[in-house]
Coordinates of C-alpha atoms in Angstrom, one line a residue:
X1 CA -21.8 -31.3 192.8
X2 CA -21.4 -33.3 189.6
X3 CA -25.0 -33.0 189.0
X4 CA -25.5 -29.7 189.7
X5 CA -22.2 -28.8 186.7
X6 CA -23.9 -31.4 184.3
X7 CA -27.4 -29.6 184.6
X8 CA -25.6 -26.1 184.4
X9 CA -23.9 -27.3 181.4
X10 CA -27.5 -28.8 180.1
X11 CA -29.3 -25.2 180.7
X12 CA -26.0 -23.4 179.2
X13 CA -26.8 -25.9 175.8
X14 CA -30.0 -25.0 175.5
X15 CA -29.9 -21.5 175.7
X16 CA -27.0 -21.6 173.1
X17 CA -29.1 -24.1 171.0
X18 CA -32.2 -21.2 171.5
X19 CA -30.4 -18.5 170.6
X20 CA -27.6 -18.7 168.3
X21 CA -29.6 -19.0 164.8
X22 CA -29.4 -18.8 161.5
X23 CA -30.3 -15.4 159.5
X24 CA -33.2 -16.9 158.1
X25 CA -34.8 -17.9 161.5
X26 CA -34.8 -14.1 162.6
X27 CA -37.1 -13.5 159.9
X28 CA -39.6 -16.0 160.8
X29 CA -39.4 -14.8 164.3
X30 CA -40.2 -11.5 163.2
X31 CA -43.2 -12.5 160.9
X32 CA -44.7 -14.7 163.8
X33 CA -44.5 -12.2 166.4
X34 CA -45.6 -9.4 164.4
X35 CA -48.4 -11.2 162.9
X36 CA -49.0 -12.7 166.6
X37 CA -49.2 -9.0 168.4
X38 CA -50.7 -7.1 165.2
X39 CA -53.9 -9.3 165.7
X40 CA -54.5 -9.1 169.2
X41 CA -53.9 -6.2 169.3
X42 CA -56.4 -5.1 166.5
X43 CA -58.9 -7.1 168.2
X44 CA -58.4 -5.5 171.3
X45 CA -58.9 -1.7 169.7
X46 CA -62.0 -3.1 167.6
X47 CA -63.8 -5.6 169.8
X48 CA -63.4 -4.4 173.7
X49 CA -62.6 -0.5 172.9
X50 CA -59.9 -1.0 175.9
X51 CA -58.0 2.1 177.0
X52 CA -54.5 2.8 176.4
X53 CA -53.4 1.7 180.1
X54 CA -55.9 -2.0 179.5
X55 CA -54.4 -2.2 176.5
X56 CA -50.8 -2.0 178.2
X57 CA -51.8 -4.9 180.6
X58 CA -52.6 -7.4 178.3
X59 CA -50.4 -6.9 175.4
X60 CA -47.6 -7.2 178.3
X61 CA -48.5 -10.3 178.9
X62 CA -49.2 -11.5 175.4
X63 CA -45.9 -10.1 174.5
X64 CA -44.2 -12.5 177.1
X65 CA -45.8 -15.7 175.0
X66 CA -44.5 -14.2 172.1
X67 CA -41.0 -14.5 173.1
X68 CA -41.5 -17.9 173.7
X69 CA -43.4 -19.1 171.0
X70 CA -42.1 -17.6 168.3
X71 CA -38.3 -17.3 169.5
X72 CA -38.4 -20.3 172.0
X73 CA -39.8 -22.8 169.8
X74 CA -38.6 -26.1 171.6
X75 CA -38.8 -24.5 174.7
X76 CA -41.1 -26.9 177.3
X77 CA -42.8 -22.9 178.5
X78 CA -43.6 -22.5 175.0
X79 CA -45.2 -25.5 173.8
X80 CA -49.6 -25.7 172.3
X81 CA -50.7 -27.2 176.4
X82 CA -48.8 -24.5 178.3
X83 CA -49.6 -21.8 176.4
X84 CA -53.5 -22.3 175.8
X85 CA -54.1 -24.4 179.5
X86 CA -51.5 -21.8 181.1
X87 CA -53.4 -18.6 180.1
X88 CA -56.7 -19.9 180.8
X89 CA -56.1 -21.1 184.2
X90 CA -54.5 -18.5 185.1
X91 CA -57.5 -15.9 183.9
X92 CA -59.9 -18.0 185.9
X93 CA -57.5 -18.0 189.1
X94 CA -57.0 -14.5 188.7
X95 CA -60.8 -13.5 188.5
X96 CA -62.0 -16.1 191.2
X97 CA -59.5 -14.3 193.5
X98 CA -60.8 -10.8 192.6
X99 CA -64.4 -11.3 193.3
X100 CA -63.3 -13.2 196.6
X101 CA -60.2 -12.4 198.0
X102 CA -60.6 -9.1 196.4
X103 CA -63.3 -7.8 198.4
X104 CA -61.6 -7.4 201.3
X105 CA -59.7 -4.6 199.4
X106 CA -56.1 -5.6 200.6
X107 CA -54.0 -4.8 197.5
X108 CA -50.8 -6.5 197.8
X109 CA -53.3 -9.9 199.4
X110 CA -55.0 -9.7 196.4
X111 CA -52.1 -10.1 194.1
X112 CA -49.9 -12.1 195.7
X113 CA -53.0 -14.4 196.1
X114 CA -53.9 -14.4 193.1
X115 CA -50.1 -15.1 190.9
X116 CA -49.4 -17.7 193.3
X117 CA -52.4 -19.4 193.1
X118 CA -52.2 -19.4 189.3
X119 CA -48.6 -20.8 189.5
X120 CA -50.1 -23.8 191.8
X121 CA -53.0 -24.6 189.3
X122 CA -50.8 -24.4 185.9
X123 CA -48.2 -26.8 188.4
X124 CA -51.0 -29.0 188.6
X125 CA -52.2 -29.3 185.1
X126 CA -48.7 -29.3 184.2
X127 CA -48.9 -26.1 181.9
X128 CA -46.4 -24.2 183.0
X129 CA -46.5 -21.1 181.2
X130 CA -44.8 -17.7 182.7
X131 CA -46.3 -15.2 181.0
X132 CA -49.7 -16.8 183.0
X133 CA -48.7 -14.9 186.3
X134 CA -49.0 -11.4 184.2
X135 CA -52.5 -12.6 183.0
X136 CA -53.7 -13.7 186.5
X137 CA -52.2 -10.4 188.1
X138 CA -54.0 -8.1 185.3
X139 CA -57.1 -9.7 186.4
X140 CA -56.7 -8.8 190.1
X141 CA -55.3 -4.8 189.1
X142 CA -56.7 -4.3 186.2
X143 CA -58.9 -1.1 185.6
X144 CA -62.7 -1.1 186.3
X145 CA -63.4 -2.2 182.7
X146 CA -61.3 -5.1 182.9
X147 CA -63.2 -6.0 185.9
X148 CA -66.4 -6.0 184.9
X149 CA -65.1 -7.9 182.2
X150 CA -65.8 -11.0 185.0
X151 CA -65.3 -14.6 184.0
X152 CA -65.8 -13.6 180.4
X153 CA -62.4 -12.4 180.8
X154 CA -61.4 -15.5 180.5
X155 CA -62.5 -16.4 177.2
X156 CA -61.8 -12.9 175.8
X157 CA -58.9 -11.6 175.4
X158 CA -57.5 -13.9 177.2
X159 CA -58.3 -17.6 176.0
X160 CA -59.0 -15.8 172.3
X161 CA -55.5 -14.2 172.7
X162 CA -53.5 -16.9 173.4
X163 CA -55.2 -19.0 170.1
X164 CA -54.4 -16.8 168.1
X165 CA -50.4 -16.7 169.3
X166 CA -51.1 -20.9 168.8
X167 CA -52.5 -20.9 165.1
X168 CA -49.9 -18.3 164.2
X169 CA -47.4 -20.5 165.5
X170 CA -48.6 -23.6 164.2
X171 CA -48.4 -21.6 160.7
X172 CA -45.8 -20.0 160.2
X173 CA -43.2 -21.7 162.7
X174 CA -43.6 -24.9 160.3
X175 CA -42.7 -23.2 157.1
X176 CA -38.9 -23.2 157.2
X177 CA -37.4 -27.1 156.8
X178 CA -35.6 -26.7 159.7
X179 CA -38.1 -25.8 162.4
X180 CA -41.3 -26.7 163.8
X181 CA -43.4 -26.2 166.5
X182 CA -45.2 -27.9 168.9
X183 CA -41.8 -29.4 169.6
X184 CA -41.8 -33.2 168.1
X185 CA -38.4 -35.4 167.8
X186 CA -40.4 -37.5 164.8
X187 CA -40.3 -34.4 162.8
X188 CA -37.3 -34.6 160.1
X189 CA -35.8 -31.1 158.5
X190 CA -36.4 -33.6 155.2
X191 CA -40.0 -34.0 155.9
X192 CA -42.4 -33.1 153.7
X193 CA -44.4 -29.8 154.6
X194 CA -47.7 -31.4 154.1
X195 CA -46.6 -34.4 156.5
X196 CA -45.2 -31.9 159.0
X197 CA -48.2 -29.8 159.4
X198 CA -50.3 -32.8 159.7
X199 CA -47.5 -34.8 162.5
X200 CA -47.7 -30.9 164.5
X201 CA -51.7 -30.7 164.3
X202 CA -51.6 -34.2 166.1
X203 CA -48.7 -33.2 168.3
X204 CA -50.7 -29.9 169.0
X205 CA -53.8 -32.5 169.6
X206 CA -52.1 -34.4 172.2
X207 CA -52.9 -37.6 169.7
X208 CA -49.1 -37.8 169.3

């Protein structure tokens, strides 16, 4: 029982610590996850011509990242590996189960087949990254466009997508002193910028 209250008090601190901020951190927030959306989404509109409903799908899931990137900075979810290795994984699940599973045209098989599947593989590569189950699901019930989309799919929008959420964050999440992304305890609010960016580029790397 004690360990149960000491981890309830643990998940209660980082929740306060991830969303009680300062003025100036809403702003950055805001600038990260407009510039994160406003891009795939005009890649979306310019490079695949999806529909309104495709486009729906995956800005949803996109959307999801958003909130964790850019408003959960030191969140495990949200860190460089789980975002880039959690969409991807999760694309290729998603489409391996739709030209498989899918052909036996069982809806709800196909879908629950395909999210839990995607949870399994980002358990295994240890990418957890919830915002993956949307894009493994919009593979599977996605319209006839996103379909034929096949495996390329999974390089666009999907892998392409979640890079550009990544650079964005890597940008502008280091500009304030006092924040930084990927998360990295050697990283010092009285660090220079220059030795921040290159300390998160090697964090980001997996080289640190």
């Amino acid at each position: 029982m004690k360990k149960v209250n000491r981890g309830y008090r643990k998940a209660r601190y980082v929740v306060y610590k991830q969303t009680i901020l300062n003025p100036i951190d809403h702003l950055w927030t805001f600038v990260g996850g407009f510039l994160g959306i406003g891009c795939i989404a005009f890649i979306q509109s310019e490079l695949h011509h999806f529909n309104a409903l495709e486009k729906v799908f995956l800005i949803g899931s996109f959307g999801a990242s958003a909130v964790l990137v850019y408003g959960a900075t030191n969140s495990p979810l949200a860190q460089p590996r789980n975002l880039i290795l959690g969409h991807t994984v999760s694309a290729f699940v998603g489409v391996t189960v739709m030209k498989t599973v899918g052909q036996f045209d069982v809806f709800w098989l196909t879908c629950a087949t395909a999210v839990s599947l995607a949870i399994i593989a980002m358990q295994i590569l240890k990418a957890l990254h919830p915002p993956g189950g949307a894009t493994a699901l919009i593979a599977v019930i996605g319209t006839t466009k996103v379909k034929e989309l096949g495996f390329f799919y999974v390089l666009s929008p999907v892998f392409t997508g979640a890079l550009i959420l990544l650079v964005i964050a890597l940008l502008i999440n280091n500009i304030p002193k006092d924040r930084h992304y990927p998360y990295n305890p050697k990283v010092s609010p009285y660090m220079g910028r220059r030795k921040k960016y290159w300390l998160n580029i090697q964090r980001t790397l997996g080289i640190r």
